[in-house]
Amino acid sequence: MSQGGYAIELYLDPALENQVLKAWNVLARRQISSQLIEIESRPHITLYSAPFIDPTKLESIIKTFASKQEPLPLSLSTIGCHNNLLFLAPTPTLSLLQFHSQLCDAMRREGIEISEDYRPENWIPYCAVAQDVPKARMAESLCVLRDLKLPVAGYAMDIGLVEFSPVREFFSFVLGNTVEG
């Protein structure tokens, strides 16, 4: 049972999202892991996470931040695993690292503490493709992902806040969109 909390997530354009969903579906069909599908997650890169947060305080910060950004080029180029998590990692471009660092700065200015794992000097960007993969099936899972034609490139288009688990979105904003939604 996974613990609950809140996360600021960076969402992918539809074509890139579909590439990640392909991996989720193949792993689910092989009965390796379907947890991300079951909790109604959406392919994303987590920018920040905390056990408790005031969503209303974050909404204005993220809305202002998103309006000053442009869609962010991403290239999911590497397969990785950590403990029982399997992921695709984006190439850590300067624009991605600056995007994350500027978000952290905006949050700090509003008195929100950034935990150790999400501080710019420690943050490792990744897009989860399977959680709680049984140790005995990790090698098979990696072989399945190897069949993806990496790198897959696209853009990060939206930023949002979710509560988990299951996943419930509070809000999301399109990057660069200054029009009221």
XYZ file of C-alpha atoms in Angstrom:
181
model
C 0.000 0.000 0.000
C 1.527 3.276 -1.060
C 1.369 6.337 1.129
C -0.636 9.371 0.114
C 0.493 12.877 -0.564
C 0.599 15.646 -3.130
C 2.725 16.116 -6.225
C 3.382 18.805 -8.801
C 3.547 16.990 -12.112
C 4.810 17.947 -15.542
C 2.569 16.464 -18.251
C 3.606 15.369 -21.719
C 2.164 16.182 -25.127
C -0.335 13.574 -26.438
C 2.135 11.785 -28.755
C 4.807 11.451 -26.053
C 2.176 10.460 -23.474
C 0.994 7.686 -25.827
C 4.531 6.275 -26.032
C 4.629 6.001 -22.232
C 1.106 4.533 -22.118
C 2.263 1.855 -24.588
C 4.875 0.761 -22.051
C 2.297 0.798 -19.214
C -0.062 -1.364 -21.277
C 2.569 -3.912 -22.344
C 3.710 -4.338 -18.731
C 0.077 -4.688 -17.602
C -0.724 -7.274 -20.307
C 2.279 -9.313 -19.190
C 0.970 -9.045 -15.612
C 4.197 -7.408 -14.445
C 2.662 -4.188 -13.134
C -0.583 -2.304 -13.688
C -0.487 -0.099 -10.596
C -0.098 3.219 -12.451
C -3.172 2.383 -14.545
C -5.138 1.241 -11.479
C -4.481 4.439 -9.484
C -5.532 6.462 -12.552
C -2.198 8.169 -12.923
C -1.169 9.978 -16.078
C 2.340 9.853 -17.613
C 4.348 12.632 -15.985
C 7.609 13.819 -14.479
C 7.285 14.666 -10.788
C 8.699 18.120 -10.030
C 7.841 18.199 -6.311
C 6.104 15.997 -3.773
C 5.122 16.366 -0.133
C 2.887 14.511 2.329
C 0.906 17.680 3.162
C 0.382 20.922 1.250
C -2.253 23.609 0.862
C -3.501 23.266 -2.751
C -4.973 26.785 -2.769
C -1.582 28.276 -1.862
C 0.100 26.401 -4.699
C -2.534 27.225 -7.313
C -1.579 30.893 -7.732
C 2.162 30.062 -7.645
C 1.836 27.416 -10.354
C -0.575 29.458 -12.478
C 1.814 32.431 -12.517
C 4.822 30.184 -13.101
C 3.149 28.298 -15.989
C 2.110 31.523 -17.721
C 5.775 32.601 -17.919
C 6.974 29.311 -19.421
C 6.881 27.810 -22.900
C 6.286 24.170 -23.794
C 9.479 22.369 -22.835
C 11.298 20.039 -25.268
C 11.797 16.582 -23.756
C 13.548 13.456 -24.943
C 12.888 10.268 -22.974
C 16.203 8.608 -23.726
C 17.104 6.202 -20.938
C 15.542 3.191 -19.220
C 16.203 2.930 -15.516
C 15.172 1.240 -12.310
C 15.422 2.102 -8.655
C 14.268 -0.400 -6.038
C 11.001 -1.725 -7.539
C 10.357 1.306 -9.780
C 10.913 1.145 -13.520
C 11.162 4.430 -15.438
C 12.089 6.316 -18.570
C 14.417 9.222 -17.895
C 14.544 12.395 -19.958
C 17.854 13.750 -21.138
C 18.615 16.293 -18.366
C 18.822 19.369 -20.589
C 19.666 22.794 -19.225
C 16.113 23.976 -20.050
C 14.548 21.122 -18.014
C 16.870 21.690 -15.050
C 16.279 25.470 -15.139
C 12.500 24.926 -15.355
C 12.609 22.826 -12.187
C 14.969 25.213 -10.400
C 12.771 28.245 -11.226
C 9.689 26.426 -9.910
C 11.513 25.659 -6.654
C 12.583 29.324 -6.372
C 8.977 30.487 -6.905
C 7.765 28.096 -4.200
C 10.513 29.086 -1.734
C 9.619 32.772 -2.189
C 6.130 31.846 -0.939
C 7.516 30.037 2.100
C 7.153 26.467 0.803
C 9.981 24.216 1.893
C 11.536 21.987 -0.761
C 12.427 18.537 0.561
C 15.903 17.111 0.002
C 14.913 14.857 -2.946
C 13.344 17.731 -4.904
C 16.013 20.387 -4.347
C 17.560 21.348 -7.695
C 20.983 19.948 -6.772
C 19.467 16.512 -5.950
C 16.448 16.172 -8.244
C 16.502 13.273 -10.704
C 13.828 13.645 -13.397
C 12.038 10.473 -14.469
C 8.750 9.241 -15.900
C 7.526 6.125 -14.083
C 6.408 3.204 -16.243
C 5.899 0.598 -13.486
C 5.776 0.559 -9.692
C 6.227 -2.386 -7.342
C 7.788 -4.573 -10.028
C 8.529 -7.982 -8.483
C 12.291 -8.441 -8.185
C 12.077 -11.748 -10.079
C 10.491 -9.948 -13.070
C 12.728 -6.856 -13.244
C 15.003 -8.312 -15.967
C 11.966 -9.246 -18.085
C 10.551 -5.737 -17.570
C 13.763 -4.130 -18.754
C 13.749 -6.337 -21.859
C 10.168 -5.269 -22.611
C 11.152 -1.595 -22.367
C 14.202 -2.183 -24.516
C 11.772 -2.842 -27.376
C 10.663 0.807 -27.226
C 12.388 2.828 -29.893
C 14.283 5.269 -27.682
C 14.732 8.137 -27.611
C 11.151 9.346 -27.878
C 10.910 13.107 -28.160
C 8.168 15.615 -27.580
C 7.211 18.395 -25.227
C 6.065 18.974 -21.683
C 2.842 20.935 -22.170
C 1.088 21.289 -18.781
C 1.881 21.472 -15.096
C -0.570 20.378 -12.432
C -1.132 19.432 -8.810
C -2.455 16.018 -7.818
C -3.300 14.204 -4.640
C -2.497 10.492 -4.487
C -3.336 7.638 -4.196
C -5.583 7.154 -6.137
C -4.653 10.154 -8.257
C -6.987 13.146 -8.132
C -6.056 16.292 -10.025
C -6.694 19.629 -8.312
C -5.737 21.782 -11.291
C -3.405 21.994 -14.263
C -2.211 24.866 -16.414
C -0.909 24.870 -19.987
C 2.654 26.208 -20.204
C 2.697 29.661 -21.756
C -1.080 30.076 -21.634
C -1.953 33.487 -20.221
C -5.659 33.158 -21.079
C -8.056 32.439 -18.208
C -9.295 28.837 -18.387
